[in-house]
């Protein structure tokens, strides 16, 4: 018998790594995912690869199985060889960390190889860095090698979302599987091979452990690991057992401080612990777990107490201290260290980890005074809001308000303002307004109160999203006056945002206040939602005005900002805006891709996402359109805001017009038209007015109504088509041309509508041409001669290929690092584009059309 050589049945994996390394040397890097079950040799493969590299930089870091992961844990490990990266992490500046990582990648000698081990345990900020680098790595002289366990990671795990955000062309996947029976036979000899394979399933680590002990009769492989402990002296065993409760590796001074240092040499000689970069590790995480799991509860707690005391004396990282305090069940230590760990995580934008540390602290709330509990609940609520745990945020704020009572009106007012924001995010408009008004009532005699200014700004925002412009000005100017007087730049930026949005909606030439809001945020380093909200509203308002160039610019700048500064809730808002832009410019597959992960939410973000998806479905004739749009309207009704309800009503009107049932929905349209007139927003007046006119209702829209719509209401179809074409809106151009009395114009409309796959409107155009006596009417797109005959997106084509292989939605989700719900959305779109009713028919039709290999 012999131990498994590193590359037994791993030659192909090694060849892929070497080939990608050569490409990285030429500046064409990749994110390499090395996946497999625990013990299959992922680390051994990568270590063998990096050990053989010369004339390059290798930076290695590990993620640890802590109760709450260390923020930027693997990059902290790398910092020992990259001081500039360490300084950036210490600064707490998320953008500086990203810049430092990119700088390290570019340092000679190149290429650089960054290894992040066990990313299934990664903290949120580490995953953000992986995504940031992964999206750019095809232009970098670097390999980013990430190992993680798979299967076993749930579809909604953040790692899957991270990998899903990286372009598929930037990814290389290496799956490390178990050894074959033949490989086990080569190691163990033919006599024992069958029994070892049955016990281990070919898992290389388990095979190695059985061969190391020589005992082929344990009940489990874990028993074999634990059995080897019996060969040690008492101090040797105690050393190994204590090391097992320190997941990230244990230092020699920590072992000495805990009184087990004298057993270290024996633990190393027996092969239980290995030394690497000044720390002592187990040969594999499975071995550490096996030793830890056999500890009696009192011994487990004693070890954690010992480690905690030594680490506290050395002023170790708060996250590390909080982990051992929590595992030891030491309430006073949890109360001391968990809040510190949470605040450090917040500084580093590791909001998921901050949330968990705050939960730890709140689990021992009796250790805190009422005031301290309120502070923790307020911090917890803020992190819940960022994580979209909205009901938890609301409950925490209500409890904090109760704890504070009447003694601290300023803080209670601030809590009410934040509660208003939470209720708005939940699409609960009346409750949002109630909380903001309660804050004003509580604080109105405190003329220099920051919380009062914030409450005024909150009411200005609520008026802005409902397009009550007079109220926006009334509340917003009060907020600006106080904020300027007391130097509150954050509230100033928010109030200017609302005032600027209201102004730009009615005056498309004036975005000065919104630009000032963005400038105030940037100049004062307000790296929370303040800057992101300025980008969002600059994009949205320019888009409402059909000013597509500035809208597109602010969307992309905003997405880049949110990516760098970890403001993920606004990333989702901006994606919903971009989907709207894509839809209007005729890029429907791109719009669908942007909303795929948004339409399943019960939040404000989903309102626009569902409206865009439903509008595209309506124009394609997808029978799912009314259901999608009604769901959007249900959410918008809960919020009660004009900016949601008016465009949804217009989209529903288009669906009903295409189905020939518009006359039954005139009452809804008339109500929304009156509401649009009250807002004075030129686009909304036109959007609703067009469908009233098509329903036969005579209206006189004001002269300021947006031109494409004004021409349509007046029946000036050529002018409407020219306006739509000039703006780059092909559907509006084609739909207007289809109303002309000139056959050539209708034929031009048909070409546009067919290209968009706007089947119902194209059918209307064909019937009109027939009525005109045109005999040579194009049959429609020749789908066999187009690059993608069905107009499928890259992701949809990938889903279709996996369907053809017989994979379930869950298996496809795991393979593509998306959710099963997103797979369902893709399959729905595929069926609609292929004109079939089932996944089996989709595969058959796609094979017939040559989209996939039969």
mmCIF file of N, CA and C in Angstrom, residues 646-755:
data_model
loop_
_atom_site.group_PDB
_atom_site.id
_atom_site.type_symbol
_atom_site.label_atom_id
_atom_site.label_comp_id
_atom_site.label_asym_id
_atom_site.label_seq_id
_atom_site.Cartn_x
_atom_site.Cartn_y
_atom_site.Cartn_z
ATOM 1 N N UNK A 646 -48.944 54.536 -12.925
ATOM 2 C CA UNK A 646 -49.240 55.086 -14.249
ATOM 3 C C UNK A 646 -48.593 54.263 -15.365
ATOM 4 N N UNK A 647 -47.287 53.968 -15.313
ATOM 5 C CA UNK A 647 -46.713 53.163 -16.407
ATOM 6 C C UNK A 647 -47.277 51.739 -16.481
ATOM 7 N N UNK A 648 -47.631 51.156 -15.350
ATOM 8 C CA UNK A 648 -48.207 49.804 -15.374
ATOM 9 C C UNK A 648 -49.573 49.832 -16.053
ATOM 10 N N UNK A 649 -50.381 50.845 -15.735
ATOM 11 C CA UNK A 649 -51.692 50.970 -16.374
ATOM 12 C C UNK A 649 -51.554 51.127 -17.876
ATOM 13 N N UNK A 650 -50.546 51.896 -18.319
ATOM 14 C CA UNK A 650 -50.320 52.073 -19.756
ATOM 15 C C UNK A 650 -49.914 50.755 -20.409
ATOM 16 N N UNK A 651 -49.056 49.975 -19.740
ATOM 17 C CA UNK A 651 -48.640 48.688 -20.299
ATOM 18 C C UNK A 651 -49.820 47.720 -20.393
ATOM 19 N N UNK A 652 -50.675 47.707 -19.362
ATOM 20 C CA UNK A 652 -51.876 46.861 -19.410
ATOM 21 C C UNK A 652 -52.810 47.301 -20.531
ATOM 22 N N UNK A 653 -52.901 48.605 -20.742
ATOM 23 C CA UNK A 653 -53.752 49.100 -21.828
ATOM 24 C C UNK A 653 -53.245 48.607 -23.177
ATOM 25 N N UNK A 654 -51.929 48.597 -23.365
ATOM 26 C CA UNK A 654 -51.383 48.101 -24.630
ATOM 27 C C UNK A 654 -51.724 46.628 -24.826
ATOM 28 N N UNK A 655 -51.598 45.829 -23.760
ATOM 29 C CA UNK A 655 -51.969 44.413 -23.856
ATOM 30 C C UNK A 655 -53.434 44.262 -24.270
ATOM 31 N N UNK A 656 -54.328 44.999 -23.599
ATOM 32 C CA UNK A 656 -55.752 44.864 -23.896
ATOM 33 C C UNK A 656 -56.061 45.363 -25.315
ATOM 34 N N UNK A 657 -55.364 46.398 -25.782
ATOM 35 C CA UNK A 657 -55.571 46.885 -27.153
ATOM 36 C C UNK A 657 -55.143 45.823 -28.162
ATOM 37 N N UNK A 658 -54.007 45.188 -27.925
ATOM 38 C CA UNK A 658 -53.541 44.137 -28.826
ATOM 39 C C UNK A 658 -54.502 42.946 -28.837
ATOM 40 N N UNK A 659 -55.203 42.726 -27.714
ATOM 41 C CA UNK A 659 -56.174 41.625 -27.633
ATOM 42 C C UNK A 659 -57.570 42.042 -28.065
ATOM 43 N N UNK A 660 -57.741 43.326 -28.370
ATOM 44 C CA UNK A 660 -59.050 43.808 -28.816
ATOM 45 C C UNK A 660 -60.048 44.044 -27.708
ATOM 46 N N UNK A 661 -59.578 44.272 -26.468
ATOM 47 C CA UNK A 661 -60.499 44.432 -25.327
ATOM 48 C C UNK A 661 -60.282 45.758 -24.594
ATOM 49 N N UNK A 662 -59.665 46.740 -25.261
ATOM 50 C CA UNK A 662 -59.319 47.985 -24.579
ATOM 51 C C UNK A 662 -60.544 48.739 -24.085
ATOM 52 N N UNK A 663 -61.640 48.656 -24.816
ATOM 53 C CA UNK A 663 -62.817 49.443 -24.430
ATOM 54 C C UNK A 663 -63.357 49.077 -23.052
ATOM 55 N N UNK A 664 -63.015 47.891 -22.557
ATOM 56 C CA UNK A 664 -63.500 47.473 -21.239
ATOM 57 C C UNK A 664 -62.660 48.054 -20.098
ATOM 58 N N UNK A 665 -61.620 48.802 -20.420
ATOM 59 C CA UNK A 665 -60.696 49.271 -19.383
ATOM 60 C C UNK A 665 -60.512 50.787 -19.426
ATOM 61 N N UNK A 666 -61.484 51.466 -20.023
ATOM 62 C CA UNK A 666 -61.379 52.918 -20.165
ATOM 63 C C UNK A 666 -61.418 53.617 -18.812
ATOM 64 N N UNK A 667 -62.210 53.114 -17.881
ATOM 65 C CA UNK A 667 -62.315 53.782 -16.570
ATOM 66 C C UNK A 667 -60.954 53.855 -15.869
ATOM 67 N N UNK A 668 -60.219 52.742 -15.883
ATOM 68 C CA UNK A 668 -58.875 52.740 -15.284
ATOM 69 C C UNK A 668 -57.986 53.770 -15.961
ATOM 70 N N UNK A 669 -58.061 53.788 -17.293
ATOM 71 C CA UNK A 669 -57.212 54.711 -18.045
ATOM 72 C C UNK A 669 -57.552 56.169 -17.733
ATOM 73 N N UNK A 670 -58.831 56.468 -17.661
ATOM 74 C CA UNK A 670 -59.228 57.853 -17.386
ATOM 75 C C UNK A 670 -58.752 58.299 -16.008
ATOM 76 N N UNK A 671 -58.824 57.386 -15.026
ATOM 77 C CA UNK A 671 -58.350 57.727 -13.685
ATOM 78 C C UNK A 671 -56.854 58.025 -13.710
ATOM 79 N N UNK A 672 -56.080 57.186 -14.415
ATOM 80 C CA UNK A 672 -54.636 57.388 -14.463
ATOM 81 C C UNK A 672 -54.261 58.602 -15.307
ATOM 82 N N UNK A 673 -55.059 58.900 -16.326
ATOM 83 C CA UNK A 673 -54.793 60.103 -17.134
ATOM 84 C C UNK A 673 -54.975 61.352 -16.272
ATOM 85 N N UNK A 674 -56.030 61.369 -15.460
ATOM 86 C CA UNK A 674 -56.225 62.518 -14.560
ATOM 87 C C UNK A 674 -55.056 62.624 -13.577
ATOM 88 N N UNK A 675 -54.617 61.462 -13.097
ATOM 89 C CA UNK A 675 -53.484 61.462 -12.161
ATOM 90 C C UNK A 675 -52.207 61.962 -12.857
ATOM 91 N N UNK A 676 -52.014 61.540 -14.110
ATOM 92 C CA UNK A 676 -50.841 61.995 -14.863
ATOM 93 C C UNK A 676 -50.888 63.509 -15.086
ATOM 94 N N UNK A 677 -52.064 64.044 -15.410
ATOM 95 C CA UNK A 677 -52.181 65.494 -15.577
ATOM 96 C C UNK A 677 -51.802 66.219 -14.295
ATOM 97 N N UNK A 678 -52.192 65.660 -13.155
ATOM 98 C CA UNK A 678 -51.866 66.297 -11.871
ATOM 99 C C UNK A 678 -50.366 66.299 -11.605
ATOM 100 N N UNK A 679 -49.661 65.288 -12.105
ATOM 101 C CA UNK A 679 -48.211 65.236 -11.873
ATOM 102 C C UNK A 679 -47.454 66.213 -12.766
ATOM 103 N N UNK A 680 -48.042 66.590 -13.901
ATOM 104 C CA UNK A 680 -47.411 67.467 -14.893
ATOM 105 C C UNK A 680 -46.188 66.820 -15.550
ATOM 106 N N UNK A 681 -46.060 65.498 -15.450
ATOM 107 C CA UNK A 681 -44.951 64.801 -16.093
ATOM 108 C C UNK A 681 -45.327 64.548 -17.553
ATOM 109 N N UNK A 682 -44.616 65.182 -18.522
ATOM 110 C CA UNK A 682 -45.025 65.115 -19.934
ATOM 111 C C UNK A 682 -45.167 63.696 -20.481
ATOM 112 N N UNK A 683 -44.270 62.812 -20.074
ATOM 113 C CA UNK A 683 -44.305 61.449 -20.606
ATOM 114 C C UNK A 683 -45.549 60.708 -20.145
ATOM 115 N N UNK A 684 -45.875 60.816 -18.855
ATOM 116 C CA UNK A 684 -47.011 60.054 -18.328
ATOM 117 C C UNK A 684 -48.338 60.552 -18.906
ATOM 118 N N UNK A 685 -48.407 61.839 -19.124
ATOM 119 C CA UNK A 685 -49.613 62.372 -19.774
ATOM 120 C C UNK A 685 -49.774 61.741 -21.147
ATOM 121 N N UNK A 686 -48.651 61.648 -21.887
ATOM 122 C CA UNK A 686 -48.707 61.058 -23.222
ATOM 123 C C UNK A 686 -48.988 59.578 -23.206
ATOM 124 N N UNK A 687 -48.343 58.837 -22.298
ATOM 125 C CA UNK A 687 -48.507 57.374 -22.258
ATOM 126 C C UNK A 687 -49.949 56.973 -22.017
ATOM 127 N N UNK A 688 -50.597 57.659 -21.074
ATOM 128 C CA UNK A 688 -51.995 57.311 -20.789
ATOM 129 C C UNK A 688 -52.934 57.903 -21.842
ATOM 130 N N UNK A 689 -52.588 59.110 -22.333
ATOM 131 C CA UNK A 689 -53.440 59.752 -23.333
ATOM 132 C C UNK A 689 -53.529 58.965 -24.623
ATOM 133 N N UNK A 690 -52.421 58.349 -25.048
ATOM 134 C CA UNK A 690 -52.403 57.566 -26.280
ATOM 135 C C UNK A 690 -53.460 56.475 -26.249
ATOM 136 N N UNK A 691 -53.546 55.764 -25.139
ATOM 137 C CA UNK A 691 -54.463 54.625 -25.097
ATOM 138 C C UNK A 691 -55.909 55.072 -24.939
ATOM 139 N N UNK A 692 -56.134 56.210 -24.295
ATOM 140 C CA UNK A 692 -57.495 56.758 -24.290
ATOM 141 C C UNK A 692 -57.923 57.109 -25.710
ATOM 142 N N UNK A 693 -57.006 57.725 -26.459
ATOM 143 C CA UNK A 693 -57.334 58.087 -27.841
ATOM 144 C C UNK A 693 -57.619 56.842 -28.676
ATOM 145 N N UNK A 694 -56.823 55.792 -28.482
ATOM 146 C CA UNK A 694 -57.059 54.560 -29.244
ATOM 147 C C UNK A 694 -58.374 53.897 -28.836
ATOM 148 N N UNK A 695 -58.821 54.191 -27.603
ATOM 149 C CA UNK A 695 -60.106 53.645 -27.149
ATOM 150 C C UNK A 695 -61.275 54.510 -27.612
ATOM 151 N N UNK A 696 -60.989 55.571 -28.339
ATOM 152 C CA UNK A 696 -62.045 56.419 -28.886
ATOM 153 C C UNK A 696 -62.441 57.573 -27.996
ATOM 154 N N UNK A 697 -61.701 57.852 -26.943
ATOM 155 C CA UNK A 697 -62.006 58.960 -26.041
ATOM 156 C C UNK A 697 -61.301 60.215 -26.559
ATOM 157 N N UNK A 698 -62.055 61.291 -26.743
ATOM 158 C CA UNK A 698 -61.451 62.537 -27.214
ATOM 159 C C UNK A 698 -60.786 63.259 -26.044
ATOM 160 N N UNK A 699 -59.520 63.586 -26.204
ATOM 161 C CA UNK A 699 -58.777 64.304 -25.167
ATOM 162 C C UNK A 699 -57.980 65.431 -25.825
ATOM 163 N N UNK A 700 -57.603 66.395 -25.024
ATOM 164 C CA UNK A 700 -56.773 67.502 -25.490
ATOM 165 C C UNK A 700 -55.549 67.600 -24.579
ATOM 166 N N UNK A 701 -54.535 66.788 -24.832
ATOM 167 C CA UNK A 701 -53.358 66.842 -23.965
ATOM 168 C C UNK A 701 -52.654 68.185 -24.084
ATOM 169 N N UNK A 702 -52.022 68.633 -23.015
ATOM 170 C CA UNK A 702 -51.326 69.919 -23.056
ATOM 171 C C UNK A 702 -50.176 69.902 -24.055
ATOM 172 N N UNK A 703 -49.779 71.097 -24.507
ATOM 173 C CA UNK A 703 -48.737 71.206 -25.518
ATOM 174 C C UNK A 703 -47.411 70.606 -25.063
ATOM 175 N N UNK A 704 -47.142 70.595 -23.782
ATOM 176 C CA UNK A 704 -45.861 70.086 -23.288
ATOM 177 C C UNK A 704 -45.757 68.582 -23.275
ATOM 178 N N UNK A 705 -46.823 67.871 -23.686
ATOM 179 C CA UNK A 705 -46.799 66.405 -23.699
ATOM 180 C C UNK A 705 -45.662 65.903 -24.591
ATOM 181 N N UNK A 706 -45.002 64.845 -24.171
ATOM 182 C CA UNK A 706 -43.876 64.310 -24.935
ATOM 183 C C UNK A 706 -44.288 64.039 -26.381
ATOM 184 N N UNK A 707 -43.417 64.462 -27.328
ATOM 185 C CA UNK A 707 -43.790 64.512 -28.736
ATOM 186 C C UNK A 707 -44.244 63.188 -29.345
ATOM 187 N N UNK A 708 -43.543 62.092 -29.138
ATOM 188 C CA UNK A 708 -44.037 60.889 -29.815
ATOM 189 C C UNK A 708 -45.496 60.608 -29.473
ATOM 190 N N UNK A 709 -45.855 60.793 -28.211
ATOM 191 C CA UNK A 709 -47.223 60.514 -27.764
ATOM 192 C C UNK A 709 -48.191 61.580 -28.267
ATOM 193 N N UNK A 710 -47.751 62.836 -28.241
ATOM 194 C CA UNK A 710 -48.631 63.921 -28.703
ATOM 195 C C UNK A 710 -48.991 63.716 -30.176
ATOM 196 N N UNK A 711 -48.013 63.335 -30.990
ATOM 197 C CA UNK A 711 -48.299 63.073 -32.405
ATOM 198 C C UNK A 711 -49.285 61.913 -32.547
ATOM 199 N N UNK A 712 -49.124 60.874 -31.730
ATOM 200 C CA UNK A 712 -50.029 59.720 -31.832
ATOM 201 C C UNK A 712 -51.452 60.112 -31.465
ATOM 202 N N UNK A 713 -51.601 60.873 -30.382
ATOM 203 C CA UNK A 713 -52.945 61.298 -29.970
ATOM 204 C C UNK A 713 -53.620 62.081 -31.083
ATOM 205 N N UNK A 714 -52.832 62.862 -31.807
ATOM 206 C CA UNK A 714 -53.379 63.691 -32.888
ATOM 207 C C UNK A 714 -53.518 62.932 -34.199
ATOM 208 N N UNK A 715 -53.070 61.667 -34.205
ATOM 209 C CA UNK A 715 -53.163 60.901 -35.443
ATOM 210 C C UNK A 715 -52.115 61.269 -36.469
ATOM 211 N N UNK A 716 -51.053 61.928 -36.067
ATOM 212 C CA UNK A 716 -49.965 62.306 -36.979
ATOM 213 C C UNK A 716 -48.928 61.178 -36.972
ATOM 214 N N UNK A 717 -49.251 60.121 -37.737
ATOM 215 C CA UNK A 717 -48.495 58.879 -37.591
ATOM 216 C C UNK A 717 -47.083 58.961 -38.154
ATOM 217 N N UNK A 718 -46.900 59.644 -39.281
ATOM 218 C CA UNK A 718 -45.537 59.749 -39.817
ATOM 219 C C UNK A 718 -44.649 60.563 -38.869
ATOM 220 N N UNK A 719 -45.217 61.623 -38.314
ATOM 221 C CA UNK A 719 -44.440 62.422 -37.366
ATOM 222 C C UNK A 719 -44.113 61.611 -36.110
ATOM 223 N N UNK A 720 -45.081 60.813 -35.662
ATOM 224 C CA UNK A 720 -44.848 59.964 -34.491
ATOM 225 C C UNK A 720 -43.751 58.941 -34.783
ATOM 226 N N UNK A 721 -43.800 58.336 -35.990
ATOM 227 C CA UNK A 721 -42.780 57.363 -36.363
ATOM 228 C C UNK A 721 -41.402 58.013 -36.438
ATOM 229 N N UNK A 722 -41.335 59.202 -37.010
ATOM 230 C CA UNK A 722 -40.050 59.895 -37.101
ATOM 231 C C UNK A 722 -39.512 60.235 -35.715
ATOM 232 N N UNK A 723 -40.408 60.650 -34.818
ATOM 233 C CA UNK A 723 -39.967 60.975 -33.458
ATOM 234 C C UNK A 723 -39.464 59.724 -32.744
ATOM 235 N N UNK A 724 -40.201 58.615 -32.873
ATOM 236 C CA UNK A 724 -39.763 57.370 -32.243
ATOM 237 C C UNK A 724 -38.443 56.881 -32.810
ATOM 238 N N UNK A 725 -38.308 56.943 -34.143
ATOM 239 C CA UNK A 725 -37.056 56.523 -34.761
ATOM 240 C C UNK A 725 -35.891 57.409 -34.366
ATOM 241 N N UNK A 726 -36.148 58.698 -34.267
ATOM 242 C CA UNK A 726 -35.093 59.630 -33.883
ATOM 243 C C UNK A 726 -34.595 59.395 -32.468
ATOM 244 N N UNK A 727 -35.489 58.935 -31.611
ATOM 245 C CA UNK A 727 -35.100 58.633 -30.227
ATOM 246 C C UNK A 727 -34.448 57.262 -30.100
ATOM 247 N N UNK A 728 -34.548 56.438 -31.151
ATOM 248 C CA UNK A 728 -33.993 55.086 -31.075
ATOM 249 C C UNK A 728 -34.949 54.088 -30.475
ATOM 250 N N UNK A 729 -36.269 54.355 -30.602
ATOM 251 C CA UNK A 729 -37.292 53.469 -30.037
ATOM 252 C C UNK A 729 -37.968 52.715 -31.190
ATOM 253 N N UNK A 730 -37.448 51.564 -31.553
ATOM 254 C CA UNK A 730 -37.939 50.897 -32.762
ATOM 255 C C UNK A 730 -39.389 50.438 -32.677
ATOM 256 N N UNK A 731 -39.835 49.989 -31.508
ATOM 257 C CA UNK A 731 -41.212 49.508 -31.439
ATOM 258 C C UNK A 731 -42.185 50.649 -31.670
ATOM 259 N N UNK A 732 -41.934 51.790 -31.049
ATOM 260 C CA UNK A 732 -42.812 52.940 -31.241
ATOM 261 C C UNK A 732 -42.784 53.401 -32.694
ATOM 262 N N UNK A 733 -41.580 53.362 -33.318
ATOM 263 C CA UNK A 733 -41.469 53.730 -34.727
ATOM 264 C C UNK A 733 -42.293 52.785 -35.601
ATOM 265 N N UNK A 734 -42.105 51.478 -35.379
ATOM 266 C CA UNK A 734 -42.829 50.503 -36.189
ATOM 267 C C UNK A 734 -44.322 50.552 -35.958
ATOM 268 N N UNK A 735 -44.746 50.708 -34.709
ATOM 269 C CA UNK A 735 -46.172 50.737 -34.408
ATOM 270 C C UNK A 735 -46.846 51.947 -35.039
ATOM 271 N N UNK A 736 -46.151 53.091 -35.048
ATOM 272 C CA UNK A 736 -46.732 54.289 -35.674
ATOM 273 C C UNK A 736 -46.797 54.138 -37.191
ATOM 274 N N UNK A 737 -45.738 53.604 -37.800
ATOM 275 C CA UNK A 737 -45.762 53.394 -39.256
ATOM 276 C C UNK A 737 -46.896 52.460 -39.657
ATOM 277 N N UNK A 738 -47.228 51.497 -38.789
ATOM 278 C CA UNK A 738 -48.286 50.541 -39.111
ATOM 279 C C UNK A 738 -49.657 51.212 -39.206
ATOM 280 N N UNK A 739 -49.795 52.428 -38.668
ATOM 281 C CA UNK A 739 -51.067 53.147 -38.730
ATOM 282 C C UNK A 739 -51.205 53.977 -40.001
ATOM 283 N N UNK A 740 -50.120 54.095 -40.766
ATOM 284 C CA UNK A 740 -50.159 54.928 -41.969
ATOM 285 C C UNK A 740 -51.015 54.272 -43.058
ATOM 286 N N UNK A 741 -51.490 55.087 -44.015
ATOM 287 C CA UNK A 741 -52.312 54.577 -45.113
ATOM 288 C C UNK A 741 -51.481 54.185 -46.322
ATOM 289 N N UNK A 742 -50.179 54.336 -46.235
ATOM 290 C CA UNK A 742 -49.267 54.020 -47.328
ATOM 291 C C UNK A 742 -48.746 52.595 -47.156
ATOM 292 N N UNK A 743 -48.979 51.713 -48.141
ATOM 293 C CA UNK A 743 -48.489 50.335 -48.002
ATOM 294 C C UNK A 743 -46.988 50.247 -47.746
ATOM 295 N N UNK A 744 -46.205 51.126 -48.365
ATOM 296 C CA UNK A 744 -44.753 51.068 -48.145
ATOM 297 C C UNK A 744 -44.413 51.346 -46.684
ATOM 298 N N UNK A 745 -45.133 52.277 -46.059
ATOM 299 C CA UNK A 745 -44.894 52.567 -44.644
ATOM 300 C C UNK A 745 -45.253 51.363 -43.775
ATOM 301 N N UNK A 746 -46.370 50.707 -44.119
ATOM 302 C CA UNK A 746 -46.784 49.548 -43.328
ATOM 303 C C UNK A 746 -45.805 48.392 -43.529
ATOM 304 N N UNK A 747 -45.277 48.229 -44.752
ATOM 305 C CA UNK A 747 -44.274 47.203 -44.985
ATOM 306 C C UNK A 747 -42.999 47.493 -44.178
ATOM 307 N N UNK A 748 -42.618 48.773 -44.112
ATOM 308 C CA UNK A 748 -41.456 49.142 -43.290
ATOM 309 C C UNK A 748 -41.732 48.832 -41.820
ATOM 310 N N UNK A 749 -42.973 49.108 -41.366
ATOM 311 C CA UNK A 749 -43.358 48.789 -39.993
ATOM 312 C C UNK A 749 -43.233 47.299 -39.742
ATOM 313 N N UNK A 750 -43.689 46.491 -40.715
ATOM 314 C CA UNK A 750 -43.674 45.041 -40.551
ATOM 315 C C UNK A 750 -42.236 44.530 -40.377
ATOM 316 N N UNK A 751 -41.313 45.086 -41.131
ATOM 317 C CA UNK A 751 -39.920 44.664 -41.010
ATOM 318 C C UNK A 751 -39.386 44.944 -39.603
ATOM 319 N N UNK A 752 -39.733 46.113 -39.070
ATOM 320 C CA UNK A 752 -39.280 46.474 -37.718
ATOM 321 C C UNK A 752 -39.905 45.551 -36.680
ATOM 322 N N UNK A 753 -41.213 45.344 -36.797
ATOM 323 C CA UNK A 753 -41.928 44.553 -35.800
ATOM 324 C C UNK A 753 -41.505 43.085 -35.832
ATOM 325 N N UNK A 754 -41.260 42.556 -37.034
ATOM 326 C CA UNK A 754 -40.773 41.176 -37.122
ATOM 327 C C UNK A 754 -39.398 41.044 -36.486
ATOM 328 N N UNK A 755 -38.555 42.031 -36.723
ATOM 329 C CA UNK A 755 -37.213 41.964 -36.146
ATOM 330 C C UNK A 755 -37.273 41.961 -34.621
#
